[in-house]
Amino acid sequence: MRTIRTTGELRAWLGNARDEGRTVGLVPTMGAFHAGHHALMRAARAEQDAVVVSLFVNPAQFNDAGDLAAYPRSEDDDAAEAAELGVDVLFAPPESEIYPEGFATTVNVAGLSDVLEGAERGPGHFAGVCTVVNKLLNIVGPDVAYFGQKDAQQVAVIKRMVRDLDMPARIEVLPTVREPDGLALSSRNVRLSSADRARAVALSRALQAAADAAATGERDAAGIRAAAATHLAGVDAEYLAIVDPESFAPLTTITGPALVAVAARVGPVRLIDNAVLQPVPVAT
Ligand code: AMP
C-alpha cells in the first residue's frame, strides 16, 4: 500500500489503474479506524480491482473547534490496518491540498441538510461534508463509493447530491458495526471514560426498544418514541426522531420503513445512532 498526499500523484496512479481497465472503489474516512471502517474497506476490496481510502479530518464539517481539536488522529496505525486489509492507496492530503488559498465553492443540499444533525451542528455541517465528498469523487472518479449506515443522514444527503448533480459514482451503504453490547462503533468512543462508556449503551437500547415496539404492532410514532425515550434518562439527549429514511420528514404513523435517529451527549462526547423500523403487516 502506498500513502499519497497530493491530488496530482493520486490522479497519475489512478490513470494507470484505469488504463489497465481496473474498477476503482473509494472509502472516504476521517481516520482513527475501527471495525466499521474495516467493513467498508473489506467490501471495497472484495468488489473492486483498486481500492482508495481517503483519510482527511475535514475542518469544514466541524462546527465546534474543540471537537475538531479533540478528534482522534492515528495515521500510522490507520495505514498499517489499511495495508493489512489490502487497500492499494491511502490518500491522506494536507488541508492545503483540499482547501488551497482562495477556495470559495460550497455544495449544499437544501432542506435535508437543515434538520436533525444539520440543526444541531449548524447548516455548515452537511455543506462541509458534501463539498469534501464532491471533491473526493471528482479527484478519484470511483465506480463505487462506500459509506456506513451509522451516519444515516449523511448517506441521505450524499445520495441526493449524487442524484441531483448527475455524479457517476454508485453509492453503496453498509450496515452499522456494533460492540457486543450494542454500542455503535465510532472514532469518538475512545474519548469515553469507563463510566460514560457504560452509559453510552443507552442509545442502542433506545433504538432496540423502538424496533421492538414497531415489531409488536405499534404504528404511532409518538408511542414508539416514548418506548425508546425511557432508555435515555441517563444521557443528555439532543434529539430522538422518527423520520422518512430518504426525505427525513417527521412521521406520525409508520406505514413503511422508517428511520429512528438519536443523538446524545455522554460526558464530553457527542454520539449518534439510528435504526430502520419495519412495521408489521396489517392482518387482512
Ligand atoms: P468517519 O471516519 O467517522 O467519517 O467514517 C467514515 C465512514 O465510516 C463513514 O461512511 C461512516 O458512516 C462509516 N462508519 C463509521 N462508523 C461506522 C460503524 N460503526 N459501522 C459502519 N460504518 C461506520
JSON list of C-alpha atoms and ligand atoms in Angstrom, two decimals, residues 27-40 54-57 61 71 146-152 154-155 158 172-179 183-189 273, ligand 1:
[
{"chain": "A", "resi": 27, "resn": "VAL", "atom": "CA", "xyz": [-13.82, 4.70, 1.04]},
{"chain": "A", "resi": 28, "resn": "PRO", "atom": "CA", "xyz": [-13.92, 8.26, 2.44]},
{"chain": "A", "resi": 29, "resn": "THR", "atom": "CA", "xyz": [-12.91, 8.48, 6.12]},
{"chain": "A", "resi": 30, "resn": "MET", "atom": "CA", "xyz": [-11.62, 10.81, 8.80]},
{"chain": "A", "resi": 31, "resn": "GLY", "atom": "CA", "xyz": [-9.26, 8.13, 10.16]},
{"chain": "A", "resi": 32, "resn": "ALA", "atom": "CA", "xyz": [-8.93, 6.61, 13.66]},
{"chain": "A", "resi": 33, "resn": "PHE", "atom": "CA", "xyz": [-10.04, 3.34, 12.10]},
{"chain": "A", "resi": 34, "resn": "HIS", "atom": "CA", "xyz": [-12.25, 0.80, 13.83]},
{"chain": "A", "resi": 35, "resn": "ALA", "atom": "CA", "xyz": [-14.19, -2.26, 12.69]},
{"chain": "A", "resi": 36, "resn": "GLY", "atom": "CA", "xyz": [-16.83, -0.04, 10.98]},
{"chain": "A", "resi": 37, "resn": "HIS", "atom": "CA", "xyz": [-14.17, 1.43, 8.71]},
{"chain": "A", "resi": 38, "resn": "HIS", "atom": "CA", "xyz": [-12.66, -2.04, 8.22]},
{"chain": "A", "resi": 39, "resn": "ALA", "atom": "CA", "xyz": [-16.02, -3.38, 7.00]},
{"chain": "A", "resi": 40, "resn": "LEU", "atom": "CA", "xyz": [-16.18, -0.66, 4.32]},
{"chain": "A", "resi": 54, "resn": "SER", "atom": "CA", "xyz": [-9.14, 8.75, 1.91]},
{"chain": "A", "resi": 55, "resn": "LEU", "atom": "CA", "xyz": [-8.13, 10.00, 5.35]},
{"chain": "A", "resi": 56, "resn": "PHE", "atom": "CA", "xyz": [-8.93, 13.66, 5.86]},
{"chain": "A", "resi": 57, "resn": "VAL", "atom": "CA", "xyz": [-10.27, 15.25, 9.04]},
{"chain": "A", "resi": 61, "resn": "GLN", "atom": "CA", "xyz": [-17.77, 19.95, 8.66]},
{"chain": "A", "resi": 71, "resn": "TYR", "atom": "CA", "xyz": [-10.80, 14.41, 17.09]},
{"chain": "A", "resi": 146, "resn": "TYR", "atom": "CA", "xyz": [-18.68, 3.15, 0.28]},
{"chain": "A", "resi": 147, "resn": "PHE", "atom": "CA", "xyz": [-20.44, 4.71, 3.29]},
{"chain": "A", "resi": 148, "resn": "GLY", "atom": "CA", "xyz": [-21.80, 3.48, 6.63]},
{"chain": "A", "resi": 149, "resn": "GLN", "atom": "CA", "xyz": [-25.45, 3.45, 7.68]},
{"chain": "A", "resi": 150, "resn": "LYS", "atom": "CA", "xyz": [-24.17, 4.68, 11.08]},
{"chain": "A", "resi": 151, "resn": "ASP", "atom": "CA", "xyz": [-24.33, 8.18, 9.56]},
{"chain": "A", "resi": 152, "resn": "ALA", "atom": "CA", "xyz": [-27.80, 7.76, 8.05]},
{"chain": "A", "resi": 154, "resn": "GLN", "atom": "CA", "xyz": [-25.03, 11.81, 5.76]},
{"chain": "A", "resi": 155, "resn": "VAL", "atom": "CA", "xyz": [-25.93, 8.91, 3.47]},
{"chain": "A", "resi": 158, "resn": "ILE", "atom": "CA", "xyz": [-24.84, 12.37, -0.26]},
{"chain": "A", "resi": 172, "resn": "GLU", "atom": "CA", "xyz": [-23.02, 1.67, -1.51]},
{"chain": "A", "resi": 173, "resn": "VAL", "atom": "CA", "xyz": [-24.17, 1.68, 2.12]},
{"chain": "A", "resi": 174, "resn": "LEU", "atom": "CA", "xyz": [-23.03, -0.90, 4.69]},
{"chain": "A", "resi": 175, "resn": "PRO", "atom": "CA", "xyz": [-24.72, -1.79, 7.99]},
{"chain": "A", "resi": 176, "resn": "THR", "atom": "CA", "xyz": [-23.61, -0.27, 11.29]},
{"chain": "A", "resi": 177, "resn": "VAL", "atom": "CA", "xyz": [-20.95, -2.31, 13.09]},
{"chain": "A", "resi": 178, "resn": "ARG", "atom": "CA", "xyz": [-21.57, -2.55, 16.85]},
{"chain": "A", "resi": 179, "resn": "GLU", "atom": "CA", "xyz": [-19.86, -3.60, 20.05]},
{"chain": "A", "resi": 183, "resn": "LEU", "atom": "CA", "xyz": [-22.90, 0.49, 21.12]},
{"chain": "A", "resi": 184, "resn": "ALA", "atom": "CA", "xyz": [-22.23, 1.63, 17.54]},
{"chain": "A", "resi": 185, "resn": "LEU", "atom": "CA", "xyz": [-18.51, 1.83, 16.83]},
{"chain": "A", "resi": 186, "resn": "SER", "atom": "CA", "xyz": [-17.31, 5.41, 16.47]},
{"chain": "A", "resi": 187, "resn": "SER", "atom": "CA", "xyz": [-13.90, 7.04, 16.40]},
{"chain": "A", "resi": 188, "resn": "ARG", "atom": "CA", "xyz": [-15.17, 9.20, 19.26]},
{"chain": "A", "resi": 189, "resn": "ASN", "atom": "CA", "xyz": [-15.75, 6.18, 21.56]},
{"chain": "A", "resi": 273, "resn": "ASP", "atom": "CA", "xyz": [-27.01, 6.21, 16.18]},
{"chain": "B", "resi": 1, "resn": "AMP", "atom": "P1", "xyz": [-15.73, 8.70, 9.68]},
{"chain": "B", "resi": 1, "resn": "AMP", "atom": "O1", "xyz": [-14.28, 8.38, 9.65]},
{"chain": "B", "resi": 1, "resn": "AMP", "atom": "O2", "xyz": [-16.31, 8.69, 11.05]},
{"chain": "B", "resi": 1, "resn": "AMP", "atom": "O3", "xyz": [-16.08, 9.91, 8.87]},
{"chain": "B", "resi": 1, "resn": "AMP", "atom": "O4", "xyz": [-16.46, 7.48, 8.97]},
{"chain": "B", "resi": 1, "resn": "AMP", "atom": "C1", "xyz": [-16.06, 7.06, 7.69]},
{"chain": "B", "resi": 1, "resn": "AMP", "atom": "C2", "xyz": [-17.10, 6.12, 7.16]},
{"chain": "B", "resi": 1, "resn": "AMP", "atom": "O5", "xyz": [-17.25, 5.01, 8.06]},
{"chain": "B", "resi": 1, "resn": "AMP", "atom": "C3", "xyz": [-18.49, 6.79, 7.06]},
{"chain": "B", "resi": 1, "resn": "AMP", "atom": "O6", "xyz": [-19.12, 6.36, 5.86]},
{"chain": "B", "resi": 1, "resn": "AMP", "atom": "C4", "xyz": [-19.19, 6.26, 8.28]},
{"chain": "B", "resi": 1, "resn": "AMP", "atom": "O7", "xyz": [-20.60, 6.19, 8.13]},
{"chain": "B", "resi": 1, "resn": "AMP", "atom": "C5", "xyz": [-18.60, 4.86, 8.39]},
{"chain": "B", "resi": 1, "resn": "AMP", "atom": "N1", "xyz": [-18.77, 4.35, 9.74]},
{"chain": "B", "resi": 1, "resn": "AMP", "atom": "C6", "xyz": [-18.47, 4.98, 10.91]},
{"chain": "B", "resi": 1, "resn": "AMP", "atom": "N2", "xyz": [-18.81, 4.22, 11.97]},
{"chain": "B", "resi": 1, "resn": "AMP", "atom": "C7", "xyz": [-19.35, 3.07, 11.46]},
{"chain": "B", "resi": 1, "resn": "AMP", "atom": "C8", "xyz": [-19.90, 1.89, 12.04]},
{"chain": "B", "resi": 1, "resn": "AMP", "atom": "N3", "xyz": [-19.97, 1.71, 13.36]},
{"chain": "B", "resi": 1, "resn": "AMP", "atom": "N4", "xyz": [-20.36, 0.94, 11.20]},
{"chain": "B", "resi": 1, "resn": "AMP", "atom": "C9", "xyz": [-20.31, 1.09, 9.86]},
{"chain": "B", "resi": 1, "resn": "AMP", "atom": "N5", "xyz": [-19.79, 2.19, 9.24]},
{"chain": "B", "resi": 1, "resn": "AMP", "atom": "C10", "xyz": [-19.32, 3.17, 10.04]}
]
